Amino acid sequence: MKDIIKYIPISTILLTYLFVCGSLYLIGFWSTFDINVFSLISIYDIPKNFVYPLMISQAYFVVNMITGQYVLHSSYLNNEIENKDFFVEIKEDWSHKKKVFISVISSIPLWIMLVTGLLSIFIENHSQSIYYWEIVCLIFSYYLLYRFVNFPFVKSKISNVLLRYYIGHFLTFFPIACFSNGKIESLKIYLNKQKQYFDIVDSKNKTQINDPNCLKFLGFVSDKYIYSSLDNNKIYILNKEECSGIEIIKN
């Protein structure tokens, strides 16, 4: 009994974390269509949404290992630089002006804000751009991973670099992968790059919509089918019990 009680807080934290990640996927996906999905689903529908993003984040970890990212990180982690927010170590014996100049041009957070800001300016309608979300999410994922594995408290508690890197991947790539995968998948549908046409079937197995290519299927949550017009101007929500079935036709 004591052993069970001992691990209850850890399991509770992990479960809560997975629920948060599942919620991030739902937010990323359904916010594209301006739908408050949490008003349509129950709490039990949330966990299944983190399975696919978890696979994606773990695939990134494997790719990073193969391409030498671990070697790069481990070699840099052994270099004891006090402030990890700069590309260049700021030395105490430098003049004040030199410190300010070097800190500005080598500030990692500043370059991240600059790059993401320029992307939002130069990418037309960036909030609906798949490339924008892919690049921005990768930038923030790697930066948060970099900060986690270099955080003094984490380094003191997890001395093994590989373990620290893996845990960091789980805590940084995973939640961002949940949100970004939801956003990217929804944008493919929103921009009609990936369409599934939607039709309702009656009790006699006959379709009900005269033009089967006028509506596209967005997804289903709980006991509801959600579909929209091709121009995304109209959203329809159909309860499963209100029809005998649906017909989905891939483009």
mmCIF file of C-alpha atoms in Angstrom:
data_model
loop_
_atom_site.group_PDB
_atom_site.id
_atom_site.type_symbol
_atom_site.label_atom_id
_atom_site.label_comp_id
_atom_site.label_asym_id
_atom_site.label_seq_id
_atom_site.Cartn_x
_atom_site.Cartn_y
_atom_site.Cartn_z
ATOM 1 C CA MET A 1 0.000 0.000 0.000
ATOM 2 C CA LYS A 2 2.824 2.416 0.841
ATOM 3 C CA ASP A 3 4.428 1.783 -2.539
ATOM 4 C CA ILE A 4 1.126 2.529 -4.283
ATOM 5 C CA ILE A 5 0.616 5.738 -2.318
ATOM 6 C CA LYS A 6 4.198 6.731 -3.074
ATOM 7 C CA TYR A 7 3.629 6.629 -6.847
ATOM 8 C CA ILE A 8 0.145 8.161 -6.909
ATOM 9 C CA PRO A 9 1.444 11.768 -7.189
ATOM 10 C CA ILE A 10 3.755 10.837 -10.088
ATOM 11 C CA SER A 11 0.996 9.021 -11.969
ATOM 12 C CA THR A 12 -1.386 11.902 -11.326
ATOM 13 C CA ILE A 13 1.113 14.447 -12.647
ATOM 14 C CA LEU A 14 1.805 12.301 -15.726
ATOM 15 C CA LEU A 15 -1.893 11.815 -16.438
ATOM 16 C CA THR A 16 -2.550 15.539 -16.042
ATOM 17 C CA TYR A 17 0.360 16.287 -18.372
ATOM 18 C CA LEU A 18 -1.013 13.918 -21.029
ATOM 19 C CA PHE A 19 -4.447 15.516 -20.722
ATOM 20 C CA VAL A 20 -2.877 18.948 -21.228
ATOM 21 C CA CYS A 21 -1.047 17.690 -24.333
ATOM 22 C CA GLY A 22 -4.256 16.176 -25.707
ATOM 23 C CA SER A 23 -5.997 19.497 -25.083
ATOM 24 C CA LEU A 24 -3.231 21.347 -26.949
ATOM 25 C CA TYR A 25 -3.839 19.168 -30.006
ATOM 26 C CA LEU A 26 -7.563 19.919 -29.882
ATOM 27 C CA ILE A 27 -6.902 23.652 -29.482
ATOM 28 C CA GLY A 28 -4.435 23.650 -32.374
ATOM 29 C CA PHE A 29 -6.834 21.792 -34.676
ATOM 30 C CA TRP A 30 -10.225 23.313 -33.929
ATOM 31 C CA SER A 31 -9.076 26.909 -33.345
ATOM 32 C CA THR A 32 -8.406 27.089 -37.094
ATOM 33 C CA PHE A 33 -12.151 26.772 -37.662
ATOM 34 C CA ASP A 34 -12.990 29.021 -34.701
ATOM 35 C CA ILE A 35 -14.735 26.177 -32.859
ATOM 36 C CA ASN A 36 -14.729 25.855 -29.073
ATOM 37 C CA VAL A 37 -14.318 22.095 -29.100
ATOM 38 C CA PHE A 38 -14.387 21.780 -25.293
ATOM 39 C CA SER A 39 -18.065 22.698 -25.317
ATOM 40 C CA LEU A 40 -18.718 19.643 -27.531
ATOM 41 C CA ILE A 41 -16.676 16.881 -25.921
ATOM 42 C CA SER A 42 -16.326 15.083 -22.630
ATOM 43 C CA ILE A 43 -13.102 14.813 -20.661
ATOM 44 C CA TYR A 44 -12.728 11.189 -21.792
ATOM 45 C CA ASP A 45 -12.288 12.269 -25.423
ATOM 46 C CA ILE A 46 -9.103 14.207 -24.668
ATOM 47 C CA PRO A 47 -6.469 11.468 -23.998
ATOM 48 C CA LYS A 48 -6.690 9.819 -27.448
ATOM 49 C CA ASN A 49 -5.524 13.041 -29.072
ATOM 50 C CA PHE A 50 -1.953 12.863 -27.717
ATOM 51 C CA VAL A 51 -1.095 9.425 -29.182
ATOM 52 C CA TYR A 52 -0.200 10.577 -32.722
ATOM 53 C CA PRO A 53 1.766 13.683 -31.607
ATOM 54 C CA LEU A 54 3.659 11.496 -29.112
ATOM 55 C CA MET A 55 4.765 9.260 -31.989
ATOM 56 C CA ILE A 56 5.837 12.336 -33.970
ATOM 57 C CA SER A 57 7.873 13.777 -31.095
ATOM 58 C CA GLN A 58 9.590 10.434 -30.497
ATOM 59 C CA ALA A 59 10.355 10.172 -34.214
ATOM 60 C CA TYR A 60 12.066 13.566 -33.978
ATOM 61 C CA PHE A 61 14.141 12.252 -31.090
ATOM 62 C CA VAL A 62 15.303 9.283 -33.167
ATOM 63 C CA VAL A 63 16.083 11.522 -36.147
ATOM 64 C CA ASN A 64 18.046 13.904 -33.909
ATOM 65 C CA MET A 65 20.064 11.019 -32.545
ATOM 66 C CA ILE A 66 20.850 9.691 -36.029
ATOM 67 C CA THR A 67 21.795 13.081 -37.454
ATOM 68 C CA GLY A 68 24.194 13.783 -34.620
ATOM 69 C CA GLN A 69 22.121 16.271 -32.616
ATOM 70 C CA TYR A 70 22.878 14.337 -29.438
ATOM 71 C CA VAL A 71 26.615 14.506 -30.110
ATOM 72 C CA LEU A 72 26.309 18.244 -30.759
ATOM 73 C CA HIS A 73 24.306 18.840 -27.594
ATOM 74 C CA SER A 74 26.415 16.594 -25.391
ATOM 75 C CA SER A 75 29.635 18.273 -26.514
ATOM 76 C CA TYR A 76 28.179 21.702 -25.814
ATOM 77 C CA LEU A 77 26.631 20.628 -22.516
ATOM 78 C CA ASN A 78 30.051 19.756 -21.175
ATOM 79 C CA ASN A 79 31.159 23.320 -21.813
ATOM 80 C CA GLU A 80 30.376 25.122 -18.574
ATOM 81 C CA ILE A 81 29.057 28.461 -19.809
ATOM 82 C CA GLU A 82 27.309 30.400 -17.068
ATOM 83 C CA ASN A 83 24.682 32.134 -19.185
ATOM 84 C CA LYS A 84 23.101 29.912 -21.801
ATOM 85 C CA ASP A 85 21.034 32.732 -23.327
ATOM 86 C CA PHE A 86 23.958 33.941 -25.441
ATOM 87 C CA PHE A 87 25.872 32.408 -28.343
ATOM 88 C CA VAL A 88 29.049 33.957 -26.941
ATOM 89 C CA GLU A 89 30.208 33.805 -23.335
ATOM 90 C CA ILE A 90 30.167 37.281 -21.763
ATOM 91 C CA LYS A 91 33.445 37.731 -19.880
ATOM 92 C CA GLU A 92 33.679 39.826 -16.743
ATOM 93 C CA ASP A 93 36.864 41.650 -17.777
ATOM 94 C CA TRP A 94 35.236 43.142 -20.882
ATOM 95 C CA SER A 95 34.254 46.804 -20.948
ATOM 96 C CA HIS A 96 30.625 47.727 -20.338
ATOM 97 C CA LYS A 97 30.058 48.781 -23.959
ATOM 98 C CA LYS A 98 31.532 45.536 -25.264
ATOM 99 C CA LYS A 99 29.372 43.496 -22.905
ATOM 100 C CA VAL A 100 26.228 45.312 -24.064
ATOM 101 C CA PHE A 101 27.128 45.002 -27.749
ATOM 102 C CA ILE A 102 28.037 41.300 -27.582
ATOM 103 C CA SER A 103 25.018 40.484 -25.420
ATOM 104 C CA VAL A 104 22.685 42.162 -27.929
ATOM 105 C CA ILE A 105 24.055 40.566 -31.092
ATOM 106 C CA SER A 106 24.482 37.128 -29.486
ATOM 107 C CA SER A 107 21.226 36.976 -27.512
ATOM 108 C CA ILE A 108 19.408 33.750 -28.392
ATOM 109 C CA PRO A 109 15.934 34.931 -27.239
ATOM 110 C CA LEU A 110 16.407 38.140 -29.270
ATOM 111 C CA TRP A 111 17.251 36.197 -32.430
ATOM 112 C CA ILE A 112 14.253 33.926 -31.869
ATOM 113 C CA MET A 113 11.918 36.924 -31.573
ATOM 114 C CA LEU A 114 13.567 38.538 -34.592
ATOM 115 C CA VAL A 115 13.245 35.449 -36.791
ATOM 116 C CA THR A 116 9.650 34.717 -35.803
ATOM 117 C CA GLY A 117 8.760 38.391 -36.224
ATOM 118 C CA LEU A 118 10.292 38.521 -39.713
ATOM 119 C CA LEU A 119 8.488 35.315 -40.669
ATOM 120 C CA SER A 120 5.159 36.818 -39.636
ATOM 121 C CA ILE A 121 5.932 39.887 -41.779
ATOM 122 C CA PHE A 122 7.239 38.208 -44.925
ATOM 123 C CA ILE A 123 4.924 35.177 -44.994
ATOM 124 C CA GLU A 124 1.601 36.355 -46.359
ATOM 125 C CA ASN A 125 -1.314 35.550 -44.058
ATOM 126 C CA HIS A 126 1.118 33.743 -41.750
ATOM 127 C CA SER A 127 -1.535 32.554 -39.294
ATOM 128 C CA GLN A 128 -2.883 30.306 -42.062
ATOM 129 C CA SER A 129 0.509 29.231 -43.392
ATOM 130 C CA ILE A 130 1.591 25.632 -42.800
ATOM 131 C CA TYR A 131 5.260 26.540 -43.290
ATOM 132 C CA TYR A 132 5.039 29.322 -40.705
ATOM 133 C CA TRP A 133 3.724 27.007 -37.988
ATOM 134 C CA GLU A 134 6.219 24.269 -38.863
ATOM 135 C CA ILE A 135 9.220 26.624 -38.630
ATOM 136 C CA VAL A 136 8.070 28.548 -35.546
ATOM 137 C CA CYS A 137 7.167 25.417 -33.588
ATOM 138 C CA LEU A 138 10.513 23.806 -34.412
ATOM 139 C CA ILE A 139 12.397 26.935 -33.329
ATOM 140 C CA PHE A 140 10.605 27.093 -29.972
ATOM 141 C CA SER A 141 10.903 23.316 -29.473
ATOM 142 C CA TYR A 142 14.651 23.337 -29.896
ATOM 143 C CA TYR A 143 15.109 26.437 -27.768
ATOM 144 C CA LEU A 144 13.065 25.037 -24.876
ATOM 145 C CA LEU A 145 14.919 21.728 -25.168
ATOM 146 C CA TYR A 146 18.226 23.613 -25.116
ATOM 147 C CA ARG A 147 17.163 25.566 -22.016
ATOM 148 C CA PHE A 148 15.918 22.451 -20.226
ATOM 149 C CA VAL A 149 19.052 20.349 -20.674
ATOM 150 C CA ASN A 150 21.232 23.288 -19.596
ATOM 151 C CA PHE A 151 19.160 24.324 -16.597
ATOM 152 C CA PRO A 152 21.398 24.036 -13.489
ATOM 153 C CA PHE A 153 18.745 22.371 -11.313
ATOM 154 C CA VAL A 154 18.002 19.776 -14.009
ATOM 155 C CA LYS A 155 21.702 19.106 -14.544
ATOM 156 C CA SER A 156 22.197 18.582 -10.819
ATOM 157 C CA LYS A 157 19.310 16.104 -10.599
ATOM 158 C CA ILE A 158 19.878 14.305 -13.932
ATOM 159 C CA SER A 159 23.589 13.920 -14.534
ATOM 160 C CA ASN A 160 23.217 11.536 -17.488
ATOM 161 C CA VAL A 161 23.163 13.657 -20.648
ATOM 162 C CA LEU A 162 21.243 11.125 -22.719
ATOM 163 C CA LEU A 163 18.515 10.763 -20.082
ATOM 164 C CA ARG A 164 18.316 14.532 -19.645
ATOM 165 C CA TYR A 165 18.053 15.008 -23.394
ATOM 166 C CA TYR A 166 15.293 12.374 -23.675
ATOM 167 C CA ILE A 167 13.262 13.803 -20.791
ATOM 168 C CA GLY A 168 13.707 17.264 -22.275
ATOM 169 C CA HIS A 169 12.386 15.964 -25.571
ATOM 170 C CA PHE A 170 9.327 14.586 -23.833
ATOM 171 C CA LEU A 171 8.681 17.810 -21.932
ATOM 172 C CA THR A 172 9.348 20.253 -24.805
ATOM 173 C CA PHE A 173 8.832 18.579 -28.180
ATOM 174 C CA PHE A 174 5.794 16.588 -27.084
ATOM 175 C CA PRO A 175 3.415 19.424 -26.050
ATOM 176 C CA ILE A 176 4.525 21.644 -28.943
ATOM 177 C CA ALA A 177 4.168 18.689 -31.337
ATOM 178 C CA CYS A 178 0.610 18.229 -30.067
ATOM 179 C CA PHE A 179 -0.334 21.828 -30.815
ATOM 180 C CA SER A 180 1.591 22.127 -34.093
ATOM 181 C CA ASN A 181 0.300 18.824 -35.490
ATOM 182 C CA GLY A 182 -3.249 19.852 -34.708
ATOM 183 C CA LYS A 183 -2.704 23.254 -36.329
ATOM 184 C CA ILE A 184 -0.970 21.862 -39.429
ATOM 185 C CA GLU A 185 -3.521 19.088 -39.998
ATOM 186 C CA SER A 186 -6.404 21.556 -39.694
ATOM 187 C CA LEU A 187 -4.751 24.040 -42.079
ATOM 188 C CA LYS A 188 -4.457 21.322 -44.728
ATOM 189 C CA ILE A 189 -8.227 20.928 -44.511
ATOM 190 C CA TYR A 190 -8.913 24.660 -44.185
ATOM 191 C CA LEU A 191 -6.833 25.467 -47.281
ATOM 192 C CA ASN A 192 -8.435 22.563 -49.189
ATOM 193 C CA LYS A 193 -5.084 20.847 -49.654
ATOM 194 C CA GLN A 194 -6.598 17.749 -48.101
ATOM 195 C CA LYS A 195 -10.338 17.257 -48.589
ATOM 196 C CA GLN A 196 -12.833 14.588 -47.671
ATOM 197 C CA TYR A 197 -16.299 15.246 -49.049
ATOM 198 C CA PHE A 198 -19.187 14.737 -46.662
ATOM 199 C CA ASP A 199 -22.688 13.402 -47.229
ATOM 200 C CA ILE A 200 -25.466 12.143 -44.973
ATOM 201 C CA VAL A 201 -27.037 8.731 -45.492
ATOM 202 C CA ASP A 202 -30.703 8.064 -44.609
ATOM 203 C CA SER A 203 -32.313 4.880 -43.345
ATOM 204 C CA LYS A 204 -32.661 3.636 -46.944
ATOM 205 C CA ASN A 205 -28.933 4.093 -47.518
ATOM 206 C CA LYS A 206 -29.495 7.057 -49.827
ATOM 207 C CA THR A 207 -27.395 10.198 -49.752
ATOM 208 C CA GLN A 208 -29.201 13.410 -48.783
ATOM 209 C CA ILE A 209 -27.085 16.172 -50.338
ATOM 210 C CA ASN A 210 -27.641 16.931 -54.015
ATOM 211 C CA ASP A 211 -24.066 18.082 -54.617
ATOM 212 C CA PRO A 212 -21.739 15.695 -52.722
ATOM 213 C CA ASN A 213 -18.734 17.955 -53.343
ATOM 214 C CA CYS A 214 -20.149 21.055 -51.644
ATOM 215 C CA LEU A 215 -19.283 20.023 -48.061
ATOM 216 C CA LYS A 216 -16.042 18.801 -46.541
ATOM 217 C CA PHE A 217 -15.526 16.680 -43.470
ATOM 218 C CA LEU A 218 -13.533 18.295 -40.646
ATOM 219 C CA GLY A 219 -13.615 15.558 -38.042
ATOM 220 C CA PHE A 220 -15.676 14.039 -35.274
ATOM 221 C CA VAL A 221 -15.630 14.679 -31.558
ATOM 222 C CA SER A 222 -17.507 12.619 -29.033
ATOM 223 C CA ASP A 223 -20.933 11.879 -30.592
ATOM 224 C CA LYS A 224 -20.808 14.634 -33.224
ATOM 225 C CA TYR A 225 -19.745 14.944 -36.857
ATOM 226 C CA ILE A 226 -18.361 18.326 -37.841
ATOM 227 C CA TYR A 227 -18.249 19.488 -41.451
ATOM 228 C CA SER A 228 -18.186 22.763 -43.361
ATOM 229 C CA SER A 229 -18.612 24.424 -46.730
ATOM 230 C CA LEU A 230 -15.554 24.412 -48.974
ATOM 231 C CA ASP A 231 -15.030 28.136 -48.402
ATOM 232 C CA ASN A 232 -15.057 27.599 -44.582
ATOM 233 C CA ASN A 233 -17.802 30.209 -44.157
ATOM 234 C CA LYS A 234 -20.331 27.765 -42.697
ATOM 235 C CA ILE A 235 -19.730 25.122 -40.040
ATOM 236 C CA TYR A 236 -22.207 22.291 -39.419
ATOM 237 C CA ILE A 237 -22.406 20.054 -36.361
ATOM 238 C CA LEU A 238 -24.433 16.852 -36.626
ATOM 239 C CA ASN A 239 -25.288 14.516 -33.758
ATOM 240 C CA LYS A 240 -24.675 10.881 -34.684
ATOM 241 C CA GLU A 241 -28.089 9.767 -33.469
ATOM 242 C CA GLU A 242 -29.804 12.216 -35.835
ATOM 243 C CA CYS A 243 -28.770 10.313 -38.959
ATOM 244 C CA SER A 244 -28.430 6.723 -40.075
ATOM 245 C CA GLY A 245 -24.873 7.263 -41.210
ATOM 246 C CA ILE A 246 -22.475 9.414 -43.189
ATOM 247 C CA GLU A 247 -20.504 8.985 -46.388
ATOM 248 C CA ILE A 248 -16.931 10.251 -46.620
ATOM 249 C CA ILE A 249 -15.378 10.515 -50.086
ATOM 250 C CA LYS A 250 -11.655 11.284 -50.346
ATOM 251 C CA ASN A 251 -10.591 13.807 -52.944
#
